[in-house]
Short mmCIF file of C-alpha atoms in Angstrom, two decimals:
data_model
loop_
_atom_site.label_atom_id
_atom_site.label_comp_id
_atom_site.label_asym_id
_atom_site.label_seq_id
_atom_site.Cartn_x
_atom_site.Cartn_y
_atom_site.Cartn_z
CA UNK A 1 0.00 0.00 0.00
CA UNK A 2 1.29 3.43 -0.91
CA UNK A 3 1.74 5.84 1.98
CA UNK A 4 3.28 9.20 2.90
CA UNK A 5 5.06 10.30 6.04
CA UNK A 6 6.71 13.52 7.17
CA UNK A 7 6.23 16.81 9.02
CA UNK A 8 4.86 20.24 8.21
CA UNK A 9 6.90 23.42 8.05
CA UNK A 10 3.94 25.80 8.26
CA UNK A 11 0.40 26.50 7.16
CA UNK A 12 -0.45 30.03 6.08
CA UNK A 13 -3.35 31.95 4.58
CA UNK A 14 -3.08 32.19 0.81
CA UNK A 15 -4.59 34.73 -1.53
CA UNK A 16 -7.52 33.66 -3.65
CA UNK A 17 -10.31 32.64 -1.30
CA UNK A 18 -13.73 34.24 -1.44
CA UNK A 19 -16.91 34.21 0.58
CA UNK A 20 -16.78 31.34 3.08
CA UNK A 21 -13.95 29.54 1.24
CA UNK A 22 -10.51 30.10 2.76
CA UNK A 23 -7.32 29.05 1.02
CA UNK A 24 -4.37 27.77 3.03
CA UNK A 25 -0.87 27.08 1.79
CA UNK A 26 0.79 24.06 3.44
CA UNK A 27 4.55 23.44 3.27
CA UNK A 28 6.26 20.09 3.94
CA UNK A 29 9.58 20.47 5.77
CA UNK A 30 10.57 16.82 5.33
CA UNK A 31 8.72 13.76 4.11
CA UNK A 32 8.71 10.65 1.95
CA UNK A 33 6.48 8.71 -0.44
CA UNK A 34 6.59 4.93 0.10
CA UNK A 35 5.63 2.16 -2.34
CA UNK A 36 3.88 -1.13 -1.56
CA UNK A 37 7.17 -2.59 -0.34
CA UNK A 38 7.59 0.27 2.14
CA UNK A 39 10.46 1.65 0.10
CA UNK A 40 11.04 5.38 -0.24
CA UNK A 41 10.60 6.28 -3.89
CA UNK A 42 10.25 10.08 -3.67
CA UNK A 43 11.43 12.83 -1.34
CA UNK A 44 8.54 15.16 -0.41
CA UNK A 45 10.64 17.92 1.20
CA UNK A 46 9.64 21.42 -0.03
CA UNK A 47 6.27 20.14 -1.28
CA UNK A 48 3.67 22.91 -1.40
CA UNK A 49 -0.08 22.29 -1.29
CA UNK A 50 -2.98 24.72 -1.53
CA UNK A 51 -6.14 23.60 0.23
CA UNK A 52 -9.60 25.09 0.63
CA UNK A 53 -11.44 24.95 3.94
CA UNK A 54 -14.44 26.52 5.63
CA UNK A 55 -14.60 27.81 9.18
CA UNK A 56 -17.04 26.87 11.92
CA UNK A 57 -18.05 28.42 15.24
CA UNK A 58 -17.10 26.73 18.52
CA UNK A 59 -17.95 27.80 22.07
CA UNK A 60 -14.71 28.12 24.07
CA UNK A 61 -14.97 30.07 27.32
CA UNK A 62 -11.22 29.71 27.91
CA UNK A 63 -10.73 32.28 25.12
CA UNK A 64 -12.94 34.89 26.81
CA UNK A 65 -12.04 38.53 26.16
CA UNK A 66 -12.27 40.70 29.25
CA UNK A 67 -14.70 43.43 28.24
CA UNK A 68 -14.47 46.39 30.62
CA UNK A 69 -17.40 48.07 28.85
CA UNK A 70 -19.85 45.30 29.82
CA UNK A 71 -21.34 44.34 33.17
CA UNK A 72 -21.24 40.60 32.52
CA UNK A 73 -18.76 38.07 31.11
CA UNK A 74 -20.72 36.96 28.07
CA UNK A 75 -19.91 33.83 26.08
CA UNK A 76 -16.77 33.33 24.03
CA UNK A 77 -16.95 31.84 20.55
CA UNK A 78 -14.08 31.10 18.19
CA UNK A 79 -13.79 30.57 14.45
CA UNK A 80 -11.71 27.51 13.53
CA UNK A 81 -11.43 25.21 10.54
CA UNK A 82 -14.56 23.15 10.08
CA UNK A 83 -13.53 19.50 10.29
CA UNK A 84 -16.93 18.21 9.17
CA UNK A 85 -17.67 17.34 5.55
CA UNK A 86 -20.83 18.78 4.05
CA UNK A 87 -23.35 17.23 1.71
CA UNK A 88 -21.69 18.92 -1.24
CA UNK A 89 -17.97 18.81 -0.41
CA UNK A 90 -15.29 17.35 1.79
CA UNK A 91 -13.98 19.27 4.78
CA UNK A 92 -10.76 19.88 2.85
CA UNK A 93 -10.36 20.25 -0.90
CA UNK A 94 -6.88 20.22 -2.47
CA UNK A 95 -6.73 22.98 -5.07
CA UNK A 96 -3.09 22.70 -6.17
CA UNK A 97 0.06 20.76 -5.42
CA UNK A 98 3.72 21.36 -6.26
CA UNK A 99 6.23 18.51 -5.99
CA UNK A 100 9.93 18.41 -6.87
CA UNK A 101 10.95 15.98 -9.61
CA UNK A 102 7.95 13.67 -9.25
CA UNK A 103 6.26 12.31 -12.40
CA UNK A 104 2.60 13.07 -13.05
CA UNK A 105 1.36 9.52 -12.45
CA UNK A 106 2.93 9.46 -8.98
CA UNK A 107 1.78 13.03 -8.26
CA UNK A 108 -1.82 11.92 -8.74
CA UNK A 109 -1.36 9.13 -6.19
CA UNK A 110 0.31 11.49 -3.70
CA UNK A 111 -2.51 14.01 -4.19
CA UNK A 112 -5.01 11.33 -3.16
CA UNK A 113 -2.93 10.37 -0.13
CA UNK A 114 -2.75 13.99 0.98
CA UNK A 115 -6.49 14.32 0.38
CA UNK A 116 -7.11 11.36 2.68
CA UNK A 117 -4.69 12.75 5.26
CA UNK A 118 -6.24 16.22 5.35
CA UNK A 119 -9.80 14.98 5.68
CA UNK A 120 -8.85 12.42 8.34
CA UNK A 121 -6.69 14.80 10.38
CA UNK A 122 -7.97 18.32 9.75
CA UNK A 123 -9.08 18.61 13.38
CA UNK A 124 -5.38 18.76 14.28
CA UNK A 125 -5.23 22.20 12.67
CA UNK A 126 -6.39 24.13 15.72
CA UNK A 127 -5.61 27.69 14.60
CA UNK A 128 -8.17 30.24 15.83
CA UNK A 129 -9.07 32.83 13.21
CA UNK A 130 -11.04 35.14 15.48
CA UNK A 131 -12.72 35.35 18.88
CA UNK A 132 -16.16 36.92 19.36
CA UNK A 133 -17.98 37.62 22.61
CA UNK A 134 -21.77 37.21 22.56
CA UNK A 135 -24.53 37.83 25.13
CA UNK A 136 -22.80 40.90 26.58
CA UNK A 137 -24.68 43.61 28.46
CA UNK A 138 -23.18 47.06 27.93
CA UNK A 139 -22.59 49.35 30.89
CA UNK A 140 -23.73 52.23 28.69
CA UNK A 141 -27.25 51.23 27.65
CA UNK A 142 -27.08 53.59 24.66
CA UNK A 143 -24.32 51.40 23.22
CA UNK A 144 -25.97 48.02 23.69
CA UNK A 145 -26.73 48.05 19.96
CA UNK A 146 -23.04 47.78 19.06
CA UNK A 147 -22.50 44.54 21.00
CA UNK A 148 -22.45 41.46 18.71
CA UNK A 149 -25.47 39.16 18.86
CA UNK A 150 -24.42 36.72 16.09
CA UNK A 151 -21.50 36.43 13.68
CA UNK A 152 -20.04 34.83 10.61
CA UNK A 153 -17.03 35.55 8.38
CA UNK A 154 -15.91 36.13 4.81
CA UNK A 155 -12.76 36.44 2.75
CA UNK A 156 -12.33 38.54 -0.37
CA UNK A 157 -9.47 39.23 -2.77
CA UNK A 158 -8.30 42.83 -2.75
CA UNK A 159 -9.11 45.14 -5.63
CA UNK A 160 -6.88 44.99 -8.68
CA UNK A 161 -3.31 45.99 -7.95
CA UNK A 162 -3.36 44.82 -4.31
CA UNK A 163 -1.74 41.51 -3.39
CA UNK A 164 -3.39 40.80 -0.03
CA UNK A 165 -6.75 39.23 0.74
CA UNK A 166 -9.33 40.65 3.11
CA UNK A 167 -10.57 38.61 6.05
CA UNK A 168 -13.62 39.92 7.87
CA UNK A 169 -15.53 38.81 10.91
CA UNK A 170 -19.15 39.72 10.12
CA UNK A 171 -21.01 40.72 13.27
CA UNK A 172 -24.76 41.07 13.57
CA UNK A 173 -25.54 43.83 16.04
CA UNK A 174 -28.57 45.69 17.39
CA UNK A 175 -29.83 42.48 19.00
CA UNK A 176 -30.37 40.72 15.66
CA UNK A 177 -29.46 37.02 15.57
CA UNK A 178 -30.70 35.70 12.20
CA UNK A 179 -27.72 35.40 9.89
CA UNK A 180 -28.38 32.53 7.49
CA UNK A 181 -30.16 34.72 4.94
CA UNK A 182 -27.33 37.25 4.71
CA UNK A 183 -24.69 37.23 2.01
CA UNK A 184 -21.34 35.91 3.23
CA UNK A 185 -19.08 38.35 1.39
CA UNK A 186 -17.02 41.52 1.65
CA UNK A 187 -16.90 44.59 -0.57
CA UNK A 188 -13.43 44.65 -2.16
CA UNK A 189 -13.54 48.46 -2.24
CA UNK A 190 -12.87 48.61 1.49
CA UNK A 191 -9.30 47.73 0.59
CA UNK A 192 -8.89 51.37 -0.41
CA UNK A 193 -9.03 52.37 3.26
CA UNK A 194 -5.93 50.45 4.29
CA UNK A 195 -2.64 52.32 4.54
CA UNK A 196 0.74 52.13 6.26
CA UNK A 197 -0.99 53.21 9.47
CA UNK A 198 -4.23 51.24 9.03
CA UNK A 199 -4.22 47.44 8.75
CA UNK A 200 -7.59 46.81 10.39
CA UNK A 201 -11.05 48.26 9.78
CA UNK A 202 -14.18 48.43 11.90
CA UNK A 203 -17.15 49.03 9.59
CA UNK A 204 -20.66 49.88 10.75
CA UNK A 205 -23.20 49.27 7.98
CA UNK A 206 -25.21 52.06 6.44
CA UNK A 207 -28.41 50.58 7.87
CA UNK A 208 -27.07 50.63 11.44
CA UNK A 209 -25.60 54.09 10.96
CA UNK A 210 -28.95 55.39 9.74
CA UNK A 211 -30.78 54.07 12.78
CA UNK A 212 -28.28 54.96 15.49
CA UNK A 213 -26.75 58.17 14.13
CA UNK A 214 -29.09 59.78 11.62
CA UNK A 215 -32.31 59.25 13.58
CA UNK A 216 -30.88 61.01 16.67
CA UNK A 217 -29.63 63.76 14.32
CA UNK A 218 -33.17 64.26 13.00
CA UNK A 219 -34.48 64.49 16.56
CA UNK A 220 -31.88 67.11 17.45
CA UNK A 221 -32.61 69.07 14.28
CA UNK A 222 -36.37 69.30 14.78
CA UNK A 223 -36.77 70.31 18.42
CA UNK A 224 -39.73 68.73 20.16
CA UNK A 225 -39.99 65.85 17.71
CA UNK A 226 -40.18 62.21 18.83
CA UNK A 227 -38.70 59.03 17.39
CA UNK A 228 -42.16 57.84 16.36
CA UNK A 229 -42.51 60.95 14.16
CA UNK A 230 -39.89 59.49 11.80
CA UNK A 231 -39.56 56.44 9.60
CA UNK A 232 -36.54 54.61 8.26
CA UNK A 233 -36.80 53.54 4.62
CA UNK A 234 -37.52 49.90 3.80
CA UNK A 235 -33.87 49.37 2.90
CA UNK A 236 -32.77 51.11 6.10
CA UNK A 237 -30.79 53.74 4.21
CA UNK A 238 -32.59 57.04 4.94
CA UNK A 239 -34.74 58.88 7.48
CA UNK A 240 -37.89 60.90 6.77
CA UNK A 241 -40.63 62.48 8.84
CA UNK A 242 -43.96 60.67 8.75
CA UNK A 243 -46.01 63.64 9.96
CA UNK A 244 -45.79 67.43 9.59
CA UNK A 245 -43.24 68.82 12.05
CA UNK A 246 -42.05 72.25 13.14
CA UNK A 247 -38.46 73.00 12.13
CA UNK A 248 -37.91 75.23 15.15
CA UNK A 249 -38.43 78.80 16.36
CA UNK A 250 -36.31 81.25 14.36
CA UNK A 251 -35.96 85.02 14.51
CA UNK A 252 -36.37 86.69 11.11
CA UNK A 253 -36.80 90.18 9.75
CA UNK A 254 -35.11 93.46 10.62
CA UNK A 255 -33.48 94.49 13.89
CA UNK A 256 -36.13 97.15 14.33
CA UNK A 257 -39.03 94.78 13.71
CA UNK A 258 -37.95 91.17 14.42
CA UNK A 259 -40.37 88.30 14.80
CA UNK A 260 -40.22 84.61 15.62
CA UNK A 261 -41.48 82.15 13.04
CA UNK A 262 -41.85 78.36 13.11
CA UNK A 263 -41.59 76.88 9.59
CA UNK A 264 -43.75 73.77 9.20
CA UNK A 265 -42.15 70.87 7.34
CA UNK A 266 -44.77 68.67 5.63
CA UNK A 267 -44.77 64.89 5.95
CA UNK A 268 -41.83 63.46 3.98
CA UNK A 269 -40.42 66.99 3.75
CA UNK A 270 -37.25 66.06 5.65
CA UNK A 271 -34.88 63.44 4.25
CA UNK A 272 -31.51 62.56 5.80
CA UNK A 273 -29.18 59.91 4.46
CA UNK A 274 -25.54 59.01 4.03
CA UNK A 275 -24.22 59.61 0.52
CA UNK A 276 -20.63 58.56 0.03
CA UNK A 277 -18.49 60.50 2.48
CA UNK A 278 -21.16 63.05 3.44
CA UNK A 279 -24.45 63.26 5.29
CA UNK A 280 -27.08 64.65 2.95
CA UNK A 281 -29.98 66.67 4.36
CA UNK A 282 -32.93 67.77 2.27
CA UNK A 283 -35.86 69.90 3.43
CA UNK A 284 -38.65 70.61 0.97
CA UNK A 285 -41.81 72.66 1.34
CA UNK A 286 -41.23 74.18 4.79
CA UNK A 287 -43.65 77.11 5.06
CA UNK A 288 -44.53 80.01 7.34
CA UNK A 289 -46.33 83.35 7.15
CA UNK A 290 -44.70 86.41 8.69
CA UNK A 291 -46.93 88.17 11.19
CA UNK A 292 -46.75 91.31 9.10
CA UNK A 293 -48.64 89.37 6.42
CA UNK A 294 -48.47 89.97 2.71
CA UNK A 295 -46.53 86.82 1.80
CA UNK A 296 -46.25 83.08 2.37
CA UNK A 297 -42.64 81.91 2.57
CA UNK A 298 -41.57 78.42 1.47
CA UNK A 299 -38.05 77.09 2.09
CA UNK A 300 -36.31 74.26 0.21
CA UNK A 301 -32.77 73.38 1.16
CA UNK A 302 -30.29 70.66 0.24
CA UNK A 303 -27.04 70.28 2.14
CA UNK A 304 -24.08 67.94 1.88
CA UNK A 305 -22.30 67.80 5.22
CA UNK A 306 -18.72 66.60 5.50
CA UNK A 307 -16.97 65.31 8.61
CA UNK A 308 -13.32 64.70 9.47
CA UNK A 309 -11.05 63.27 12.15
CA UNK A 310 -8.41 65.49 13.73
CA UNK A 311 -5.82 64.84 16.41
CA UNK A 312 -6.77 66.29 19.77
CA UNK A 313 -3.29 65.35 20.95
CA UNK A 314 -0.61 62.92 19.71
CA UNK A 315 -2.50 59.95 21.17
CA UNK A 316 -6.17 60.83 20.65
CA UNK A 317 -8.38 61.74 17.71
CA UNK A 318 -11.82 63.31 17.59
CA UNK A 319 -14.56 63.42 14.99
CA UNK A 320 -15.88 66.85 13.96
CA UNK A 321 -18.06 68.36 11.22
CA UNK A 322 -16.14 70.11 8.45
CA UNK A 323 -17.91 73.45 8.79
CA UNK A 324 -15.68 74.96 6.14
CA UNK A 325 -17.80 73.03 3.62
CA UNK A 326 -21.04 74.77 4.58
CA UNK A 327 -21.15 76.21 1.07
CA UNK A 328 -22.07 72.78 -0.32
CA UNK A 329 -25.65 73.96 0.09
CA UNK A 330 -28.41 74.92 -2.30
CA UNK A 331 -31.29 76.96 -0.93
CA UNK A 332 -34.54 78.14 -2.46
CA UNK A 333 -36.74 80.65 -0.64
CA UNK A 334 -39.97 81.43 -2.46
CA UNK A 335 -42.19 84.23 -1.22
CA UNK A 336 -45.69 84.21 -2.70
CA UNK A 337 -47.30 87.62 -2.50
CA UNK A 338 -50.91 87.81 -1.34
CA UNK A 339 -53.50 89.09 -3.77
CA UNK A 340 -53.91 92.83 -3.41
CA UNK A 341 -50.39 93.30 -2.03
CA UNK A 342 -48.04 95.48 -4.05
CA UNK A 343 -44.56 93.94 -4.26
CA UNK A 344 -42.85 97.31 -4.41
CA UNK A 345 -44.25 98.22 -1.00
CA UNK A 346 -42.92 95.11 0.75
CA UNK A 347 -39.80 94.17 -1.22
CA UNK A 348 -37.34 95.74 1.23
CA UNK A 349 -38.80 93.74 4.11
CA UNK A 350 -38.80 90.54 2.05
CA UNK A 351 -35.12 90.96 1.16
CA UNK A 352 -34.23 91.44 4.84
CA UNK A 353 -36.31 88.37 5.72
CA UNK A 354 -34.47 86.26 3.11
CA UNK A 355 -31.10 87.57 4.32
CA UNK A 356 -31.92 86.71 7.93
CA UNK A 357 -32.78 83.13 6.94
CA UNK A 358 -29.67 82.58 4.83
CA UNK A 359 -27.02 84.68 6.58
CA UNK A 360 -28.38 85.13 10.08
CA UNK A 361 -27.36 88.18 12.08
CA UNK A 362 -25.61 89.70 9.05
CA UNK A 363 -29.07 90.93 8.04
CA UNK A 364 -28.81 93.34 10.99
CA UNK A 365 -25.14 94.17 10.76
CA UNK A 366 -24.02 94.40 7.15
CA UNK A 367 -25.90 96.18 4.37
CA UNK A 368 -23.59 94.55 1.82
CA UNK A 369 -25.09 91.17 2.66
CA UNK A 370 -28.59 92.46 1.96
CA UNK A 371 -27.35 93.90 -1.34
CA UNK A 372 -25.85 90.51 -2.25
CA UNK A 373 -29.17 88.83 -1.53
CA UNK A 374 -31.02 91.44 -3.57
CA UNK A 375 -28.68 90.84 -6.52
CA UNK A 376 -29.39 87.09 -6.34
CA UNK A 377 -33.16 87.45 -5.98
CA UNK A 378 -35.70 87.24 -8.80
CA UNK A 379 -38.86 89.35 -8.78
CA UNK A 380 -42.07 88.38 -10.53
CA UNK A 381 -45.59 89.69 -10.45
CA UNK A 382 -46.56 87.45 -7.54
CA UNK A 383 -43.27 85.88 -6.38
CA UNK A 384 -39.97 86.94 -4.84
CA UNK A 385 -37.54 84.04 -5.24
CA UNK A 386 -34.04 83.50 -3.89
CA UNK A 387 -32.49 80.38 -5.45
CA UNK A 388 -28.74 79.92 -5.15
CA UNK A 389 -25.85 77.64 -4.29
CA UNK A 390 -24.08 79.18 -1.32
CA UNK A 391 -20.79 78.53 -3.11
CA UNK A 392 -21.87 81.12 -5.69
CA UNK A 393 -22.21 83.96 -3.20
CA UNK A 394 -20.39 84.97 -0.04
CA UNK A 395 -23.12 85.43 2.54
CA UNK A 396 -21.87 83.72 5.69
CA UNK A 397 -19.74 86.09 7.74
CA UNK A 398 -17.72 84.87 10.69
CA UNK A 399 -20.08 86.78 12.98
CA UNK A 400 -23.08 84.93 11.50
CA UNK A 401 -21.46 81.57 12.14
CA UNK A 402 -20.50 82.34 15.73
CA UNK A 403 -23.83 83.99 16.53
CA UNK A 404 -25.72 80.98 15.14
CA UNK A 405 -23.80 78.74 17.54
CA UNK A 406 -24.44 81.16 20.42
CA UNK A 407 -28.18 81.28 19.74
CA UNK A 408 -28.31 77.48 19.67
CA UNK A 409 -26.44 77.23 22.98
CA UNK A 410 -27.95 80.17 24.87
CA UNK A 411 -31.21 80.99 23.12
CA UNK A 412 -30.41 84.62 22.30
CA UNK A 413 -33.05 86.41 20.22
CA UNK A 414 -31.00 86.80 17.07
CA UNK A 415 -31.42 85.50 13.51
CA UNK A 416 -29.49 82.36 12.69
CA UNK A 417 -28.17 81.14 9.37
CA UNK A 418 -30.51 78.24 8.69
CA UNK A 419 -27.91 76.25 6.70
CA UNK A 420 -25.42 76.66 9.56
CA UNK A 421 -28.09 75.77 12.11
CA UNK A 422 -28.78 72.52 10.24
CA UNK A 423 -25.11 71.63 10.01
CA UNK A 424 -24.47 72.34 13.69
CA UNK A 425 -27.59 70.50 14.89
CA UNK A 426 -26.68 67.38 12.89
CA UNK A 427 -23.02 67.75 13.86
CA UNK A 428 -23.86 67.98 17.56
CA UNK A 429 -25.75 64.71 17.45
CA UNK A 430 -23.18 62.80 15.40
CA UNK A 431 -20.23 63.98 17.50
CA UNK A 432 -22.09 63.27 20.75
CA UNK A 433 -22.77 59.71 19.58
CA UNK A 434 -19.04 59.25 19.04
CA UNK A 435 -17.77 61.00 22.16
CA UNK A 436 -20.62 59.73 24.40
CA UNK A 437 -20.92 63.26 25.81
CA UNK A 438 -23.02 66.27 24.88
CA UNK A 439 -21.23 68.87 22.78
CA UNK A 440 -22.20 72.51 22.26
CA UNK A 441 -22.55 74.20 18.91
CA UNK A 442 -19.86 76.66 20.00
CA UNK A 443 -17.47 73.75 20.67
CA UNK A 444 -17.93 72.61 17.07
CA UNK A 445 -17.25 76.09 15.69
CA UNK A 446 -14.15 76.44 17.88
CA UNK A 447 -12.89 73.08 16.65
CA UNK A 448 -13.52 73.87 12.98
CA UNK A 449 -12.19 77.42 12.83
CA UNK A 450 -9.84 77.85 15.82
CA UNK A 451 -8.54 74.28 16.18
CA UNK A 452 -9.64 74.36 19.83
CA UNK A 453 -10.68 70.84 20.82
CA UNK A 454 -11.05 70.98 24.61
CA UNK A 455 -14.85 70.73 24.49
CA UNK A 456 -14.95 67.53 22.41
CA UNK A 457 -14.12 64.12 23.85
CA UNK A 458 -12.27 61.39 21.98
CA UNK A 459 -14.32 58.54 20.51
CA UNK A 460 -12.04 55.79 21.84
CA UNK A 461 -14.68 54.66 24.34
CA UNK A 462 -17.21 54.26 21.53
CA UNK A 463 -14.75 52.14 19.55
CA UNK A 464 -13.71 50.18 22.64
CA UNK A 465 -17.31 49.07 23.18
CA UNK A 466 -16.92 47.07 19.99
CA UNK A 467 -13.22 46.14 19.93
CA UNK A 468 -13.53 44.60 23.40
CA UNK A 469 -15.89 42.03 21.87
CA UNK A 470 -13.76 40.90 18.91
CA UNK A 471 -10.16 39.77 18.76
CA UNK A 472 -7.74 38.40 16.21
CA UNK A 473 -5.33 35.89 17.79
CA UNK A 474 -1.95 37.25 18.89
CA UNK A 475 -2.79 40.81 17.87
CA UNK A 476 -3.95 43.97 19.60
CA UNK A 477 -5.11 47.43 18.58
CA UNK A 478 -2.18 49.77 19.03
CA UNK A 479 -4.12 52.91 18.10
CA UNK A 480 -7.27 54.25 16.50
CA UNK A 481 -6.09 56.09 13.42
CA UNK A 482 -9.11 57.46 11.57
CA UNK A 483 -12.86 57.51 11.05
CA UNK A 484 -14.75 58.44 7.92
CA UNK A 485 -17.98 57.92 6.05
CA UNK A 486 -17.87 55.76 2.93
CA UNK A 487 -21.52 54.80 2.44
CA UNK A 488 -21.00 53.36 5.93
CA UNK A 489 -18.95 54.24 8.99
CA UNK A 490 -15.33 53.13 8.54
CA UNK A 491 -12.94 53.29 11.51
CA UNK A 492 -9.29 52.56 10.77
CA UNK A 493 -7.06 50.96 13.41
CA UNK A 494 -3.44 49.88 13.67
CA UNK A 495 -3.02 46.23 14.69
CA UNK A 496 0.27 44.99 16.13
CA UNK A 497 1.49 41.63 17.43
CA UNK A 498 1.00 41.00 21.12
#
């Protein structure tokens, strides 16, 4: 009977796997192929074999990760090679073999012997691919959603031009446990977010980000609203209001004759979603009537809000809105004149009203801003329309930006720039979700324009609530390097050997 004998040099992950199929490269350090007379007929040293395996989940409490963000121990599960054959395939499939100076007819026999060996002894390969803690109870109840409730895995070749493969532990969170219906795959594009400083990624799906970041942002934007006033789209990718809601109380008009208005946003008039690297906010059909009468004002606004990570100090980073990009905003303010009202008699007041909505306190301080609005406004027989991209005109003075933040924090009776108000309200909520602490609008303005970060906490605790539940063997997170939006939340970390 033919047989093989020898010892392994190493087994290592090999590029080329996909989905649940992992490729391993196995090297023989020394070995022999024996014939029926127990004679050595071939030396197997330096033989290289490529095999395909799947992983399976095993409960192993000895591998428990100590999670300081949870109040209980949870249950430890590990991913290891599945030693059980399935209905459709063996536990191990040999994909390729490389022998030195062995003829093809003998190679085929040796392949079969190795096939028998692998499938009879695969349980001896005890390498752990990842450890996941389940059934954890977070100390911070607001972060219970980020604790894993089920998991799987996937491998994926990198995009063209990259030599490495991606390995991902796929966690179900938010208390969801059903996983069988989900696709076991990775998006190769995430390979673009690796760098010399980032060799590990934590990715929160767009659906989870919508629920746990954008819904709170909508609540902070529309004061007095409740979670049940909003709906998440069927695909879980956007937020909208189900019922008419008040935008807020805003001061408009001139300094001599100010008034407070509360624009009403119709059902489905507010849409918030994540588009690429930005949060997109769209308000359509928000209306109010000034107390002075004569017109009905309707506001439509579309904003693309960018965010960035900056270093608070050499060891900590924070997440802040990029307020310098406020000009990525289009705004339409239509003022329908009542029948019997002469436009010429009210136009000055309408221009000041528009200016107070777009530029805030500049309507009271700088006549040049009112002139700029007038130059960008169209007059008709029954309509006064301002319709511009803010990048086309310079309306937001530094005073307007700071005063908008002050009004939001202290409630002063001053006009606010509505685009800046939106950006700051959404930014407050997003940053607070990361830092786990409330942040003022003024803190965000200081961070964006003065590089003063004292009022904003690092988001390491947020990240730690997840990283303390997942571990790759013999590695640790040396630092959190970055966070960005990429149709999902992508946090980059630096992994080092323990």
